[in-house]
Amino acid sequence: MTKINVTVDGVSYHDDVEPRTLLVHYLREQVGKVGTVVGCDTSNCGACTVDLDGLSVKSCTVLAVQADGSEVTTVEGLAGTDGLDPMQQAFHDNHALQCGFCTPGMIMAARDLLRHNPHPSEEEIREGIEGNLCRCTGYQNIVRAVQAAAGAAAGAAAGAGAAS
């Protein structure tokens, strides 16, 4: 067993883990963050996407011991006391989920895309989420949700600029 210290969604955890434990299994089984979905275990589907120190990663490709000393944000850590994260709200408002299996990873990947490209075109959105598979929606509503979240962020930034 190896001792790790990880901050997950703002809470510090100090746990013993087997060195071979994947981050996705640690998050689900030891921390209880079951919103991080185990999909394919081969990094093809993206359902397990989380932020690790501000970078989007597929948590089935990271060992828990590699996250020692790191900060992890899961889909469960996005909503605040004032409601859903803007991307979560955009997915809800634009019917960008059906079965919901891919949704946590898709939301995390889309947030990462907007961090790096706040005004993506439809093509850039499709390219930005290409590592996340959805079998239900046909992606059109997911693209609309990302566009809506980008628009909401731009509107909030414009409003903040006008207020200062």
PDB file of N, CA, C and O in Angstrom, residues 86 114 118-119 148-158:
ATOM      1  N   PRO A  86     -22.215  26.485 -15.192  1.00  0.00           N
ATOM      2  CA  PRO A  86     -22.798  26.898 -16.471  1.00  0.00           C
ATOM      3  C   PRO A  86     -22.811  25.809 -17.543  1.00  0.00           C
ATOM      4  O   PRO A  86     -23.773  25.724 -18.321  1.00  0.00           O
ATOM      5  N   LEU A 114     -13.446  25.009 -23.406  1.00  0.00           N
ATOM      6  CA  LEU A 114     -13.710  26.445 -23.274  1.00  0.00           C
ATOM      7  C   LEU A 114     -12.628  27.171 -22.481  1.00  0.00           C
ATOM      8  O   LEU A 114     -12.415  28.361 -22.688  1.00  0.00           O
ATOM      9  N   PRO A 118     -12.295  29.944 -25.609  1.00  0.00           N
ATOM     10  CA  PRO A 118     -13.583  30.411 -25.106  1.00  0.00           C
ATOM     11  C   PRO A 118     -14.649  30.676 -26.169  1.00  0.00           C
ATOM     12  O   PRO A 118     -15.828  30.793 -25.841  1.00  0.00           O
ATOM     13  N   HIS A 119     -14.263  30.754 -27.428  1.00  0.00           N
ATOM     14  CA  HIS A 119     -15.210  31.029 -28.508  1.00  0.00           C
ATOM     15  C   HIS A 119     -15.026  30.034 -29.657  1.00  0.00           C
ATOM     16  O   HIS A 119     -14.726  30.426 -30.780  1.00  0.00           O
ATOM     17  N   ALA A 148     -23.856  27.260 -26.131  1.00  0.00           N
ATOM     18  CA  ALA A 148     -24.625  28.051 -25.163  1.00  0.00           C
ATOM     19  C   ALA A 148     -23.773  28.416 -23.957  1.00  0.00           C
ATOM     20  O   ALA A 148     -23.823  29.556 -23.478  1.00  0.00           O
ATOM     21  N   ALA A 149     -22.986  27.465 -23.473  1.00  0.00           N
ATOM     22  CA  ALA A 149     -22.116  27.750 -22.320  1.00  0.00           C
ATOM     23  C   ALA A 149     -21.064  28.786 -22.689  1.00  0.00           C
ATOM     24  O   ALA A 149     -20.753  29.681 -21.895  1.00  0.00           O
ATOM     25  N   ALA A 150     -20.532  28.692 -23.900  1.00  0.00           N
ATOM     26  CA  ALA A 150     -19.554  29.682 -24.357  1.00  0.00           C
ATOM     27  C   ALA A 150     -20.216  31.048 -24.454  1.00  0.00           C
ATOM     28  O   ALA A 150     -19.638  32.068 -24.044  1.00  0.00           O
ATOM     29  N   GLY A 151     -21.432  31.094 -24.965  1.00  0.00           N
ATOM     30  CA  GLY A 151     -22.159  32.353 -25.064  1.00  0.00           C
ATOM     31  C   GLY A 151     -22.480  32.930 -23.697  1.00  0.00           C
ATOM     32  O   GLY A 151     -22.370  34.137 -23.477  1.00  0.00           O
ATOM     33  N   ALA A 152     -22.856  32.082 -22.753  1.00  0.00           N
ATOM     34  CA  ALA A 152     -23.156  32.539 -21.397  1.00  0.00           C
ATOM     35  C   ALA A 152     -21.905  33.087 -20.727  1.00  0.00           C
ATOM     36  O   ALA A 152     -21.949  34.117 -20.054  1.00  0.00           O
ATOM     37  N   ALA A 153     -20.768  32.419 -20.952  1.00  0.00           N
ATOM     38  CA  ALA A 153     -19.512  32.903 -20.375  1.00  0.00           C
ATOM     39  C   ALA A 153     -19.117  34.237 -20.976  1.00  0.00           C
ATOM     40  O   ALA A 153     -18.661  35.137 -20.279  1.00  0.00           O
ATOM     41  N   ALA A 154     -19.319  34.380 -22.287  1.00  0.00           N
ATOM     42  CA  ALA A 154     -18.994  35.641 -22.952  1.00  0.00           C
ATOM     43  C   ALA A 154     -19.906  36.747 -22.447  1.00  0.00           C
ATOM     44  O   ALA A 154     -19.457  37.878 -22.200  1.00  0.00           O
ATOM     45  N   GLY A 155     -21.184  36.438 -22.246  1.00  0.00           N
ATOM     46  CA  GLY A 155     -22.124  37.427 -21.732  1.00  0.00           C
ATOM     47  C   GLY A 155     -21.788  37.840 -20.320  1.00  0.00           C
ATOM     48  O   GLY A 155     -21.865  39.017 -19.959  1.00  0.00           O
ATOM     49  N   ALA A 156     -21.390  36.866 -19.484  1.00  0.00           N
ATOM     50  CA  ALA A 156     -21.009  37.177 -18.111  1.00  0.00           C
ATOM     51  C   ALA A 156     -19.750  38.036 -18.079  1.00  0.00           C
ATOM     52  O   ALA A 156     -19.650  38.972 -17.284  1.00  0.00           O
ATOM     53  N   ALA A 157     -18.795  37.719 -18.953  1.00  0.00           N
ATOM     54  CA  ALA A 157     -17.564  38.504 -19.009  1.00  0.00           C
ATOM     55  C   ALA A 157     -17.851  39.938 -19.480  1.00  0.00           C
ATOM     56  O   ALA A 157     -17.301  40.902 -18.964  1.00  0.00           O
ATOM     57  N   ALA A 158     -18.751  40.074 -20.451  1.00  0.00           N
ATOM     58  CA  ALA A 158     -19.114  41.407 -20.944  1.00  0.00           C
ATOM     59  C   ALA A 158     -19.820  42.199 -19.864  1.00  0.00           C
ATOM     60  O   ALA A 158     -19.572  43.389 -19.674  1.00  0.00           O
TER      61      ALA A 158
END
